[in-house]
């Protein structure tokens, strides 16, 4: 009987040890963040690299400090910390991974820090498939509508958008092509399943200046906390976006904090580049049910010229432009340097602990 109990005890110890080792080996698969990053004309599949003005420190975190270059794209959630003045522009290279926008993130994007970002593109300056959060920093997003027809253009296209922490956002677009509809902020549900967007705008004690011929802000609703509409007079959230007192879609929307106190060195919103600029009111609101949709045509977000990764047909048609990892080797940019992967530090400590525990249990099992 003693032998049977010893065997059972040893059996249980072995099971626990194997479980510890399985968790140890399977742990890295739970890492969150972007699966790949496109920056400065190159694609990277692992963090810990950097270049002039940028550093991808871990899967979910990118730092910009004085970056001025081509479009940035991420396949997954990303937190971007800004320091100093930064700018991203649409890439016109024939084999570019990202086309028609300055920044494209397939996931959630948080822009934070004390710096600024100026983004520009033809169809949109910043495209985020889910939620965009602007926290503290200053963002200027402009789309010029160049060579765009029968589509919607906007400074910002996202699922949801929040401006908080005293952040400042300028979003504007223009377009003269046939069938083009121009918005400052265009919020849409890309139908990506879990965490689907609500097409809502929230501004909390922050600044927003959005202008477009067909609407400053196209959304399905929103909220202002410690903030107010300065333009249009009597502004409010309507069924399709921000409307004026007459219920018509407002082509220029300005939101400021209640009893706004500008940061040191600033006097008012006019100190932000482009802040306060826009077109006079006077356009009619779009049809209900789709933010910014026209009465007879539904603007379509144009697919990129590259091989699409995912095609999604929804209220607006969007093509994911990030090239799959299998189609490209890991980037070998000569300017990139290797950085420590800061996000791995906690996992390394846990891995060592689990390894030691598993080894001890296995040793104890064999002694039994």
C-alpha positions as YAML, in Angstrom:
chain: A
units: angstrom
residues:
- id: 1
  name: UNK
  ca: [0.00, 0.00, 0.00]
- id: 2
  name: UNK
  ca: [2.89, 2.31, 0.76]
- id: 3
  name: UNK
  ca: [4.21, 1.68, -2.74]
- id: 4
  name: UNK
  ca: [0.83, 2.56, -4.27]
- id: 5
  name: UNK
  ca: [0.60, 5.81, -2.34]
- id: 6
  name: UNK
  ca: [4.18, 6.68, -3.31]
- id: 7
  name: UNK
  ca: [3.38, 6.04, -6.95]
- id: 8
  name: UNK
  ca: [0.24, 8.23, -6.78]
- id: 9
  name: UNK
  ca: [2.12, 11.06, -5.07]
- id: 10
  name: UNK
  ca: [4.87, 10.88, -7.64]
- id: 11
  name: UNK
  ca: [2.30, 10.87, -10.42]
- id: 12
  name: UNK
  ca: [0.65, 14.06, -9.10]
- id: 13
  name: UNK
  ca: [4.01, 15.80, -8.71]
- id: 14
  name: UNK
  ca: [4.90, 14.97, -12.31]
- id: 15
  name: UNK
  ca: [1.60, 16.41, -13.52]
- id: 16
  name: UNK
  ca: [2.16, 19.69, -11.65]
- id: 17
  name: UNK
  ca: [5.74, 19.94, -12.96]
- id: 18
  name: UNK
  ca: [4.62, 19.37, -16.54]
- id: 19
  name: UNK
  ca: [1.88, 21.99, -16.13]
- id: 20
  name: UNK
  ca: [4.45, 24.55, -14.95]
- id: 21
  name: UNK
  ca: [6.68, 23.84, -17.92]
- id: 22
  name: UNK
  ca: [3.73, 24.06, -20.34]
- id: 23
  name: UNK
  ca: [2.84, 27.50, -19.00]
- id: 24
  name: UNK
  ca: [6.48, 28.47, -19.31]
- id: 25
  name: UNK
  ca: [6.68, 27.38, -22.94]
- id: 26
  name: UNK
  ca: [3.28, 28.75, -23.91]
- id: 27
  name: UNK
  ca: [3.68, 32.13, -22.21]
- id: 28
  name: UNK
  ca: [5.10, 34.19, -25.09]
- id: 29
  name: UNK
  ca: [2.01, 33.46, -27.20]
- id: 30
  name: UNK
  ca: [0.00, 35.74, -24.92]
- id: 31
  name: UNK
  ca: [2.11, 38.85, -25.69]
- id: 32
  name: UNK
  ca: [-0.07, 41.76, -26.70]
- id: 33
  name: UNK
  ca: [0.64, 44.51, -29.17]
- id: 34
  name: UNK
  ca: [1.44, 44.86, -32.84]
- id: 35
  name: UNK
  ca: [2.49, 41.79, -34.81]
- id: 36
  name: UNK
  ca: [4.40, 43.92, -37.29]
- id: 37
  name: UNK
  ca: [5.44, 47.53, -37.79]
- id: 38
  name: UNK
  ca: [5.92, 49.48, -41.01]
- id: 39
  name: UNK
  ca: [8.07, 52.58, -40.64]
- id: 40
  name: UNK
  ca: [10.56, 54.54, -42.73]
- id: 41
  name: UNK
  ca: [9.84, 52.34, -45.74]
- id: 42
  name: UNK
  ca: [10.71, 49.05, -43.99]
- id: 43
  name: UNK
  ca: [8.70, 46.30, -42.29]
- id: 44
  name: UNK
  ca: [9.70, 44.79, -38.94]
- id: 45
  name: UNK
  ca: [8.24, 41.71, -37.27]
- id: 46
  name: UNK
  ca: [9.93, 41.90, -33.86]
- id: 47
  name: UNK
  ca: [10.35, 44.85, -31.48]
- id: 48
  name: UNK
  ca: [13.68, 45.97, -30.11]
- id: 49
  name: UNK
  ca: [14.71, 48.00, -33.17]
- id: 50
  name: UNK
  ca: [15.13, 51.71, -33.77]
- id: 51
  name: UNK
  ca: [16.06, 54.29, -36.35]
- id: 52
  name: UNK
  ca: [16.37, 58.07, -36.73]
- id: 53
  name: UNK
  ca: [13.65, 59.57, -34.54]
- id: 54
  name: UNK
  ca: [11.91, 56.30, -33.64]
- id: 55
  name: UNK
  ca: [12.22, 53.26, -31.39]
- id: 56
  name: UNK
  ca: [9.96, 50.18, -31.30]
- id: 57
  name: UNK
  ca: [10.65, 49.20, -27.70]
- id: 58
  name: UNK
  ca: [8.11, 46.39, -27.35]
- id: 59
  name: UNK
  ca: [5.21, 44.93, -29.29]
- id: 60
  name: UNK
  ca: [2.69, 47.45, -28.02]
- id: 61
  name: UNK
  ca: [4.84, 50.56, -27.75]
- id: 62
  name: UNK
  ca: [6.45, 52.87, -30.30]
- id: 63
  name: UNK
  ca: [8.33, 56.06, -29.44]
- id: 64
  name: UNK
  ca: [8.77, 59.02, -31.78]
- id: 65
  name: UNK
  ca: [11.16, 61.87, -31.03]
- id: 66
  name: UNK
  ca: [11.83, 64.15, -33.97]
- id: 67
  name: UNK
  ca: [10.72, 61.59, -36.57]
- id: 68
  name: UNK
  ca: [10.02, 62.98, -40.04]
- id: 69
  name: UNK
  ca: [9.42, 60.35, -42.67]
- id: 70
  name: UNK
  ca: [7.11, 58.08, -44.59]
- id: 71
  name: UNK
  ca: [3.93, 56.42, -43.37]
- id: 72
  name: UNK
  ca: [3.74, 54.33, -40.20]
- id: 73
  name: UNK
  ca: [1.59, 51.22, -39.96]
- id: 74
  name: UNK
  ca: [0.94, 48.60, -37.26]
- id: 75
  name: UNK
  ca: [-0.87, 45.29, -37.36]
- id: 76
  name: UNK
  ca: [-2.33, 45.26, -33.85]
- id: 77
  name: UNK
  ca: [-2.83, 47.58, -30.87]
- id: 78
  name: UNK
  ca: [-0.23, 50.31, -30.45]
- id: 79
  name: UNK
  ca: [0.64, 53.00, -27.93]
- id: 80
  name: UNK
  ca: [2.67, 55.77, -29.55]
- id: 81
  name: UNK
  ca: [4.54, 58.14, -27.23]
- id: 82
  name: UNK
  ca: [5.41, 61.50, -28.78]
- id: 83
  name: UNK
  ca: [8.30, 63.75, -27.81]
- id: 84
  name: UNK
  ca: [9.28, 66.84, -29.79]
- id: 85
  name: UNK
  ca: [7.85, 67.55, -33.25]
- id: 86
  name: UNK
  ca: [7.09, 64.59, -35.50]
- id: 87
  name: UNK
  ca: [5.58, 64.16, -38.96]
- id: 88
  name: UNK
  ca: [4.43, 61.30, -41.18]
- id: 89
  name: UNK
  ca: [3.53, 61.58, -44.84]
- id: 90
  name: UNK
  ca: [1.92, 59.27, -47.33]
- id: 91
  name: UNK
  ca: [4.37, 57.06, -49.19]
- id: 92
  name: UNK
  ca: [4.30, 57.27, -52.98]
- id: 93
  name: UNK
  ca: [6.62, 54.32, -53.56]
- id: 94
  name: UNK
  ca: [5.08, 51.82, -56.04]
- id: 95
  name: UNK
  ca: [5.58, 48.90, -53.63]
- id: 96
  name: UNK
  ca: [4.59, 50.74, -50.44]
- id: 97
  name: UNK
  ca: [2.82, 48.69, -47.75]
- id: 98
  name: UNK
  ca: [0.63, 51.67, -46.84]
- id: 99
  name: UNK
  ca: [-1.00, 53.89, -49.44]
- id: 100
  name: UNK
  ca: [-3.19, 56.99, -49.29]
- id: 101
  name: UNK
  ca: [-2.65, 57.70, -45.60]
- id: 102
  name: UNK
  ca: [0.09, 58.81, -43.25]
- id: 103
  name: UNK
  ca: [-0.64, 56.40, -40.39]
- id: 104
  name: UNK
  ca: [-2.59, 53.15, -40.40]
- id: 105
  name: UNK
  ca: [-3.24, 50.94, -37.36]
- id: 106
  name: UNK
  ca: [-5.32, 47.77, -37.43]
- id: 107
  name: UNK
  ca: [-6.35, 47.74, -33.79]
- id: 108
  name: UNK
  ca: [-6.48, 50.41, -31.10]
- id: 109
  name: UNK
  ca: [-4.13, 53.40, -31.24]
- id: 110
  name: UNK
  ca: [-3.23, 55.66, -28.32]
- id: 111
  name: UNK
  ca: [-1.27, 58.84, -29.04]
- id: 112
  name: UNK
  ca: [0.25, 60.28, -25.87]
- id: 113
  name: UNK
  ca: [3.14, 62.35, -24.57]
- id: 114
  name: UNK
  ca: [4.21, 65.97, -24.56]
- id: 115
  name: UNK
  ca: [5.15, 66.11, -28.24]
- id: 116
  name: UNK
  ca: [3.21, 66.64, -31.46]
- id: 117
  name: UNK
  ca: [2.42, 64.72, -34.63]
- id: 118
  name: UNK
  ca: [1.56, 66.12, -38.06]
- id: 119
  name: UNK
  ca: [0.12, 63.47, -40.40]
- id: 120
  name: UNK
  ca: [-0.91, 63.85, -44.02]
- id: 121
  name: UNK
  ca: [-2.30, 61.66, -46.79]
- id: 122
  name: UNK
  ca: [-4.53, 61.77, -49.83]
- id: 123
  name: UNK
  ca: [-7.53, 59.81, -48.52]
- id: 124
  name: UNK
  ca: [-6.87, 60.08, -44.79]
- id: 125
  name: UNK
  ca: [-4.06, 61.23, -42.54]
- id: 126
  name: UNK
  ca: [-4.70, 58.76, -39.70]
- id: 127
  name: UNK
  ca: [-6.65, 55.50, -40.10]
- id: 128
  name: UNK
  ca: [-7.48, 53.36, -37.04]
- id: 129
  name: UNK
  ca: [-9.65, 50.28, -37.36]
- id: 130
  name: UNK
  ca: [-10.91, 50.50, -33.78]
- id: 131
  name: UNK
  ca: [-10.45, 53.19, -31.12]
- id: 132
  name: UNK
  ca: [-8.21, 56.24, -31.39]
- id: 133
  name: UNK
  ca: [-7.23, 57.99, -28.15]
- id: 134
  name: UNK
  ca: [-5.37, 61.30, -28.10]
- id: 135
  name: UNK
  ca: [-4.02, 61.95, -24.60]
- id: 136
  name: UNK
  ca: [-2.21, 65.21, -23.75]
- id: 137
  name: UNK
  ca: [-0.34, 65.49, -27.07]
- id: 138
  name: UNK
  ca: [-1.06, 67.66, -30.14]
- id: 139
  name: UNK
  ca: [-2.15, 66.08, -33.42]
- id: 140
  name: UNK
  ca: [-2.62, 67.72, -36.84]
- id: 141
  name: UNK
  ca: [-4.22, 65.36, -39.38]
- id: 142
  name: UNK
  ca: [-4.97, 66.51, -42.94]
- id: 143
  name: UNK
  ca: [-6.07, 64.76, -46.14]
- id: 144
  name: UNK
  ca: [-5.90, 66.59, -49.48]
- id: 145
  name: UNK
  ca: [-8.05, 64.23, -51.59]
- id: 146
  name: UNK
  ca: [-5.45, 64.08, -54.37]
- id: 147
  name: UNK
  ca: [-6.38, 61.57, -57.10]
- id: 148
  name: UNK
  ca: [-9.34, 60.34, -55.05]
- id: 149
  name: UNK
  ca: [-12.77, 59.85, -56.65]
- id: 150
  name: UNK
  ca: [-16.06, 58.37, -55.46]
- id: 151
  name: UNK
  ca: [-14.80, 57.93, -51.93]
- id: 152
  name: UNK
  ca: [-14.82, 59.51, -48.50]
- id: 153
  name: UNK
  ca: [-11.76, 61.46, -47.40]
- id: 154
  name: UNK
  ca: [-11.04, 62.63, -43.85]
- id: 155
  name: UNK
  ca: [-8.27, 63.85, -41.61]
- id: 156
  name: UNK
  ca: [-9.09, 61.01, -39.19]
- id: 157
  name: UNK
  ca: [-10.93, 57.77, -39.94]
- id: 158
  name: UNK
  ca: [-11.51, 55.54, -36.90]
- id: 159
  name: UNK
  ca: [-14.03, 53.35, -35.12]
- id: 160
  name: UNK
  ca: [-14.22, 55.50, -31.99]
- id: 161
  name: UNK
  ca: [-12.30, 58.60, -30.98]
- id: 162
  name: UNK
  ca: [-11.49, 60.15, -27.60]
- id: 163
  name: UNK
  ca: [-9.54, 63.34, -26.89]
- id: 164
  name: UNK
  ca: [-8.55, 63.78, -23.25]
- id: 165
  name: UNK
  ca: [-5.95, 65.12, -20.87]
- id: 166
  name: UNK
  ca: [-5.84, 68.52, -22.53]
- id: 167
  name: UNK
  ca: [-5.00, 67.02, -25.91]
- id: 168
  name: UNK
  ca: [-5.38, 69.09, -29.08]
- id: 169
  name: UNK
  ca: [-6.55, 67.70, -32.42]
- id: 170
  name: UNK
  ca: [-6.89, 69.40, -35.79]
- id: 171
  name: UNK
  ca: [-8.50, 67.22, -38.47]
- id: 172
  name: UNK
  ca: [-9.36, 68.49, -41.94]
- id: 173
  name: UNK
  ca: [-9.79, 67.29, -45.49]
- id: 174
  name: UNK
  ca: [-10.52, 68.63, -48.95]
- id: 175
  name: UNK
  ca: [-11.37, 66.99, -52.24]
- id: 176
  name: UNK
  ca: [-12.48, 68.07, -55.69]
- id: 177
  name: UNK
  ca: [-12.73, 64.69, -57.39]
- id: 178
  name: UNK
  ca: [-16.05, 63.34, -58.64]
- id: 179
  name: UNK
  ca: [-18.08, 61.75, -55.87]
- id: 180
  name: UNK
  ca: [-15.66, 62.77, -53.09]
- id: 181
  name: UNK
  ca: [-17.13, 63.57, -49.69]
- id: 182
  name: UNK
  ca: [-14.85, 65.38, -47.28]
- id: 183
  name: UNK
  ca: [-14.91, 65.25, -43.47]
- id: 184
  name: UNK
  ca: [-12.67, 66.32, -40.65]
- id: 185
  name: UNK
  ca: [-13.34, 63.26, -38.48]
- id: 186
  name: UNK
  ca: [-15.12, 60.22, -39.92]
- id: 187
  name: UNK
  ca: [-16.04, 57.48, -37.43]
- id: 188
  name: UNK
  ca: [-17.20, 54.15, -38.81]
- id: 189
  name: UNK
  ca: [-17.68, 50.56, -37.68]
- id: 190
  name: UNK
  ca: [-15.34, 48.28, -39.64]
- id: 191
  name: UNK
  ca: [-17.19, 45.22, -38.36]
- id: 192
  name: UNK
  ca: [-14.11, 43.47, -36.94]
- id: 193
  name: UNK
  ca: [-15.96, 41.40, -34.35]
- id: 194
  name: UNK
  ca: [-14.91, 41.66, -30.70]
- id: 195
  name: UNK
  ca: [-14.71, 45.23, -29.50]
- id: 196
  name: UNK
  ca: [-16.66, 46.55, -32.46]
- id: 197
  name: UNK
  ca: [-16.65, 50.31, -32.61]
- id: 198
  name: UNK
  ca: [-19.57, 52.46, -31.56]
- id: 199
  name: UNK
  ca: [-18.72, 55.31, -33.94]
- id: 200
  name: UNK
  ca: [-18.70, 57.75, -31.02]
- id: 201
  name: UNK
  ca: [-16.65, 60.83, -30.25]
- id: 202
  name: UNK
  ca: [-15.76, 61.93, -26.73]
- id: 203
  name: UNK
  ca: [-13.88, 65.07, -25.72]
- id: 204
  name: UNK
  ca: [-12.85, 65.51, -22.10]
- id: 205
  name: UNK
  ca: [-11.42, 68.91, -21.16]
- id: 206
  name: UNK
  ca: [-9.57, 69.07, -24.48]
- id: 207
  name: UNK
  ca: [-9.52, 70.77, -27.87]
- id: 208
  name: UNK
  ca: [-10.85, 69.59, -31.23]
- id: 209
  name: UNK
  ca: [-11.01, 71.46, -34.54]
- id: 210
  name: UNK
  ca: [-12.52, 69.41, -37.39]
- id: 211
  name: UNK
  ca: [-13.42, 70.72, -40.84]
- id: 212
  name: UNK
  ca: [-14.70, 69.17, -44.05]
- id: 213
  name: UNK
  ca: [-17.05, 70.28, -46.82]
- id: 214
  name: UNK
  ca: [-19.55, 67.53, -46.03]
- id: 215
  name: UNK
  ca: [-19.14, 67.56, -42.26]
- id: 216
  name: UNK
  ca: [-16.70, 68.44, -39.55]
- id: 217
  name: UNK
  ca: [-17.49, 65.30, -37.52]
- id: 218
  name: UNK
  ca: [-19.40, 62.29, -38.86]
- id: 219
  name: UNK
  ca: [-20.38, 59.90, -36.06]
- id: 220
  name: UNK
  ca: [-23.36, 58.15, -34.48]
- id: 221
  name: UNK
  ca: [-23.12, 59.98, -31.16]
- id: 222
  name: UNK
  ca: [-20.77, 61.42, -28.62]
- id: 223
  name: UNK
  ca: [-20.21, 63.22, -25.35]
- id: 224
  name: UNK
  ca: [-18.47, 66.31, -24.00]
- id: 225
  name: UNK
  ca: [-17.04, 66.34, -20.49]
- id: 226
  name: UNK
  ca: [-15.86, 69.70, -19.13]
- id: 227
  name: UNK
  ca: [-15.95, 70.91, -22.73]
- id: 228
  name: UNK
  ca: [-18.34, 72.78, -25.04]
- id: 229
  name: UNK
  ca: [-19.10, 73.45, -28.70]
- id: 230
  name: UNK
  ca: [-17.69, 76.80, -29.78]
- id: 231
  name: UNK
  ca: [-18.57, 76.19, -33.43]
- id: 232
  name: UNK
  ca: [-21.26, 75.74, -34.64]
- id: 233
  name: UNK
  ca: [-23.49, 77.91, -32.51]
- id: 234
  name: UNK
  ca: [-25.95, 75.64, -30.74]
- id: 235
  name: UNK
  ca: [-23.93, 72.61, -31.78]
- id: 236
  name: UNK
  ca: [-25.05, 69.15, -30.75]
- id: 237
  name: UNK
  ca: [-24.57, 65.48, -31.60]
- id: 238
  name: UNK
  ca: [-27.10, 64.41, -34.19]
- id: 239
  name: UNK
  ca: [-27.87, 61.01, -35.71]
- id: 240
  name: UNK
  ca: [-25.07, 61.31, -38.25]
- id: 241
  name: UNK
  ca: [-22.63, 63.73, -36.66]
- id: 242
  name: UNK
  ca: [-22.31, 67.17, -35.14]
- id: 243
  name: UNK
  ca: [-25.09, 69.48, -36.32]
- id: 244
  name: UNK
  ca: [-25.85, 73.18, -35.96]
- id: 245
  name: UNK
  ca: [-28.86, 74.74, -34.27]
- id: 246
  name: UNK
  ca: [-30.93, 74.14, -37.41]
- id: 247
  name: UNK
  ca: [-30.10, 70.43, -37.39]
- id: 248
  name: UNK
  ca: [-27.86, 70.59, -40.47]
- id: 249
  name: UNK
  ca: [-24.49, 68.86, -40.62]
- id: 250
  name: UNK
  ca: [-21.84, 71.39, -39.53]
- id: 251
  name: UNK
  ca: [-18.84, 71.58, -41.88]
- id: 252
  name: UNK
  ca: [-16.70, 73.15, -39.14]
- id: 253
  name: UNK
  ca: [-16.67, 71.90, -35.54]
- id: 254
  name: UNK
  ca: [-14.65, 73.46, -32.73]
- id: 255
  name: UNK
  ca: [-14.68, 72.07, -29.18]
- id: 256
  name: UNK
  ca: [-12.87, 73.71, -26.28]
- id: 257
  name: UNK
  ca: [-12.67, 73.00, -22.55]
- id: 258
  name: UNK
  ca: [-15.06, 74.83, -20.28]
- id: 259
  name: UNK
  ca: [-13.35, 77.97, -18.95]
- id: 260
  name: UNK
  ca: [-10.33, 76.93, -20.98]
- id: 261
  name: UNK
  ca: [-6.95, 77.78, -19.51]
- id: 262
  name: UNK
  ca: [-4.28, 77.47, -22.21]
- id: 263
  name: UNK
  ca: [-1.03, 75.73, -21.27]
- id: 264
  name: UNK
  ca: [1.98, 77.87, -20.43]
- id: 265
  name: UNK
  ca: [3.31, 79.71, -23.45]
- id: 266
  name: UNK
  ca: [-0.04, 79.60, -25.28]
- id: 267
  name: UNK
  ca: [-2.82, 82.12, -25.39]
- id: 268
  name: UNK
  ca: [-5.69, 80.28, -27.06]
- id: 269
  name: UNK
  ca: [-6.57, 77.60, -29.60]
- id: 270
  name: UNK
  ca: [-5.13, 79.66, -32.45]
- id: 271
  name: UNK
  ca: [-1.63, 78.72, -31.31]
- id: 272
  name: UNK
  ca: [-2.18, 75.16, -32.58]
- id: 273
  name: UNK
  ca: [-1.25, 74.97, -36.29]
- id: 274
  name: UNK
  ca: [-4.48, 75.14, -38.25]
- id: 275
  name: UNK
  ca: [-6.60, 75.40, -35.13]
- id: 276
  name: UNK
  ca: [-9.72, 77.45, -35.76]
- id: 277
  name: UNK
  ca: [-9.46, 77.16, -39.53]
- id: 278
  name: UNK
  ca: [-12.34, 75.74, -41.47]
- id: 279
  name: UNK
  ca: [-15.09, 76.33, -43.97]
- id: 280
  name: UNK
  ca: [-18.28, 78.33, -43.31]
- id: 281
  name: UNK
  ca: [-21.38, 76.44, -42.35]
- id: 282
  name: UNK
  ca: [-24.07, 75.69, -44.86]
- id: 283
  name: UNK
  ca: [-24.11, 72.04, -45.99]
- id: 284
  name: UNK
  ca: [-27.03, 69.68, -45.38]
- id: 285
  name: UNK
  ca: [-26.71, 66.65, -43.17]
- id: 286
  name: UNK
  ca: [-26.25, 63.15, -44.67]
- id: 287
  name: UNK
  ca: [-28.82, 60.42, -44.54]
- id: 288
  name: UNK
  ca: [-29.49, 58.65, -41.27]
- id: 289
  name: UNK
  ca: [-28.02, 55.28, -40.36]
- id: 290
  name: UNK
  ca: [-24.51, 55.85, -41.70]
- id: 291
  name: UNK
  ca: [-22.24, 58.58, -40.39]
- id: 292
  name: UNK
  ca: [-21.73, 61.00, -43.21]
- id: 293
  name: UNK
  ca: [-23.45, 58.90, -45.85]
- id: 294
  name: UNK
  ca: [-24.85, 60.83, -48.79]
- id: 295
  name: UNK
  ca: [-28.50, 60.62, -49.85]
- id: 296
  name: UNK
  ca: [-27.80, 58.62, -53.02]
- id: 297
  name: UNK
  ca: [-24.24, 57.31, -52.74]
- id: 298
  name: UNK
  ca: [-22.34, 55.69, -49.92]
- id: 299
  name: UNK
  ca: [-18.68, 56.81, -49.84]
- id: 300
  name: UNK
  ca: [-16.19, 53.99, -49.92]
- id: 301
  name: UNK
  ca: [-12.84, 53.91, -48.19]
- id: 302
  name: UNK
  ca: [-10.50, 53.06, -51.04]
- id: 303
  name: UNK
  ca: [-8.47, 49.85, -50.94]
- id: 304
  name: UNK
  ca: [-4.73, 50.22, -51.07]
- id: 305
  name: UNK
  ca: [-2.81, 49.55, -54.26]
- id: 306
  name: UNK
  ca: [-0.83, 46.72, -52.64]
- id: 307
  name: UNK
  ca: [-1.85, 43.10, -52.11]
- id: 308
  name: UNK
  ca: [-4.61, 43.28, -49.47]
- id: 309
  name: UNK
  ca: [-4.43, 41.26, -46.30]
- id: 310
  name: UNK
  ca: [-8.11, 41.37, -45.41]
- id: 311
  name: UNK
  ca: [-11.12, 42.59, -47.34]
- id: 312
  name: UNK
  ca: [-14.08, 43.76, -45.27]
- id: 313
  name: UNK
  ca: [-17.42, 44.75, -46.74]
- id: 314
  name: UNK
  ca: [-19.47, 46.95, -44.42]
- id: 315
  name: UNK
  ca: [-21.09, 50.34, -44.51]
- id: 316
  name: UNK
  ca: [-17.88, 51.42, -46.13]
- id: 317
  name: UNK
  ca: [-15.47, 49.08, -47.90]
- id: 318
  name: UNK
  ca: [-12.02, 48.95, -46.37]
- id: 319
  name: UNK
  ca: [-8.95, 46.95, -47.37]
- id: 320
  name: UNK
  ca: [-6.24, 46.16, -44.90]
- id: 321
  name: UNK
  ca: [-3.04, 47.27, -46.50]
- id: 322
  name: UNK
  ca: [-0.43, 45.71, -44.22]
- id: 323
  name: UNK
  ca: [1.51, 43.02, -46.10]
- id: 324
  name: UNK
  ca: [1.41, 39.56, -44.43]
- id: 325
  name: UNK
  ca: [4.50, 38.53, -42.57]
- id: 326
  name: UNK
  ca: [5.09, 35.61, -44.90]
- id: 327
  name: UNK
  ca: [5.43, 37.86, -47.94]
- id: 328
  name: UNK
  ca: [8.44, 39.75, -46.65]
- id: 329
  name: UNK
  ca: [11.64, 38.86, -44.87]
- id: 330
  name: UNK
  ca: [12.51, 40.60, -41.68]
- id: 331
  name: UNK
  ca: [13.68, 44.10, -42.40]
- id: 332
  name: UNK
  ca: [17.40, 44.68, -42.67]
- id: 333
  name: UNK
  ca: [17.45, 48.45, -42.54]
- id: 334
  name: UNK
  ca: [20.99, 49.64, -42.01]
- id: 335
  name: UNK
  ca: [19.80, 52.45, -39.75]
- id: 336
  name: UNK
  ca: [17.99, 50.18, -37.30]
- id: 337
  name: UNK
  ca: [19.66, 49.25, -34.04]
- id: 338
  name: UNK
  ca: [18.71, 46.64, -31.48]
- id: 339
  name: UNK
  ca: [17.05, 47.74, -28.26]
- id: 340
  name: UNK
  ca: [16.27, 45.82, -25.08]
- id: 341
  name: UNK
  ca: [12.76, 44.40, -25.14]
- id: 342
  name: UNK
  ca: [11.42, 46.09, -22.04]
- id: 343
  name: UNK
  ca: [8.07, 44.30, -22.15]
- id: 344
  name: UNK
  ca: [9.79, 40.95, -21.67]
- id: 345
  name: UNK
  ca: [11.29, 41.75, -18.26]
- id: 346
  name: UNK
  ca: [8.28, 40.62, -16.24]
- id: 347
  name: UNK
  ca: [7.89, 37.48, -18.31]
- id: 348
  name: UNK
  ca: [11.57, 36.60, -17.90]
- id: 349
  name: UNK
  ca: [11.23, 36.75, -14.10]
- id: 350
  name: UNK
  ca: [8.11, 34.59, -14.20]
- id: 351
  name: UNK
  ca: [9.78, 32.13, -16.59]
- id: 352
  name: UNK
  ca: [12.77, 31.65, -14.29]
- id: 353
  name: UNK
  ca: [10.45, 31.05, -11.33]
- id: 354
  name: UNK
  ca: [8.34, 28.49, -13.22]
- id: 355
  name: UNK
  ca: [11.43, 26.75, -14.57]
- id: 356
  name: UNK
  ca: [12.94, 26.37, -11.10]
- id: 357
  name: UNK
  ca: [9.63, 25.17, -9.68]
- id: 358
  name: UNK
  ca: [9.17, 22.63, -12.44]
- id: 359
  name: UNK
  ca: [12.73, 21.35, -12.08]
- id: 360
  name: UNK
  ca: [12.35, 21.01, -8.30]
- id: 361
  name: UNK
  ca: [9.08, 19.11, -8.62]
- id: 362
  name: UNK
  ca: [10.50, 16.73, -11.20]
- id: 363
  name: UNK
  ca: [13.52, 16.05, -8.99]
- id: 364
  name: UNK
  ca: [11.21, 15.38, -6.05]
- id: 365
  name: UNK
  ca: [9.12, 13.03, -8.22]
- id: 366
  name: UNK
  ca: [12.12, 10.92, -9.16]
- id: 367
  name: UNK
  ca: [13.22, 10.66, -5.51]
- id: 368
  name: UNK
  ca: [9.85, 9.32, -4.46]
...
